[in-house]
Amino acid sequence: MRYKPTALGYLRTDVSGIGQLWDESQIRRLAARLGYDFADMVVYDPVSRRPPLARLRAQTTRLDAEAVIVPSPEHFEGGKVPEALIQQIDVITVHPEETYARWYAPPLRDLPSTGADGA
């Protein structure tokens, strides 16, 4: 049996508006295309008055998720993906399609030469 990493979806109802079902389907579609096992959709409604990321962070921990997929950065406060969330889990946006990874390794061309190749 092959392991598939788990992903969650996250969106804000006030940002998605009437396009919420479309946003949810785009999240699920991207998760499938990237090879994730889609586990849950965390929907934040500002009427609830709970901290917007509290349930998302709890779900990522509970489900041992590798990534959270959102329609766009606008679904986060200030339109920016929170650094604290990126430190916990990879964040992938549908539009524009970008990945904010927990771990960053610089491209090999940026590393200093060791002289092993004769240069």
XYZ file of N, CA, C and O in Angstrom, residues 18 75 84 91 94 108:
24
model
N -20.404 33.945 -2.436
C -21.233 32.990 -3.177
C -20.394 31.978 -3.953
O -20.915 30.987 -4.437
N -7.488 34.743 2.005
C -8.256 34.030 3.028
C -7.581 34.094 4.399
O -8.122 33.588 5.380
N 3.696 31.865 11.212
C 3.520 30.854 12.257
C 2.867 29.593 11.696
O 3.188 28.481 12.111
N 1.735 25.411 3.178
C 0.521 26.096 2.760
C 0.571 26.234 1.246
O 1.557 26.727 0.682
N -4.374 28.039 -4.281
C -4.901 27.636 -5.584
C -4.605 28.717 -6.622
O -4.163 28.435 -7.728
N 20.981 24.370 -5.825
C 22.386 23.970 -5.810
C 23.295 25.020 -6.430
O 24.421 25.197 -6.003
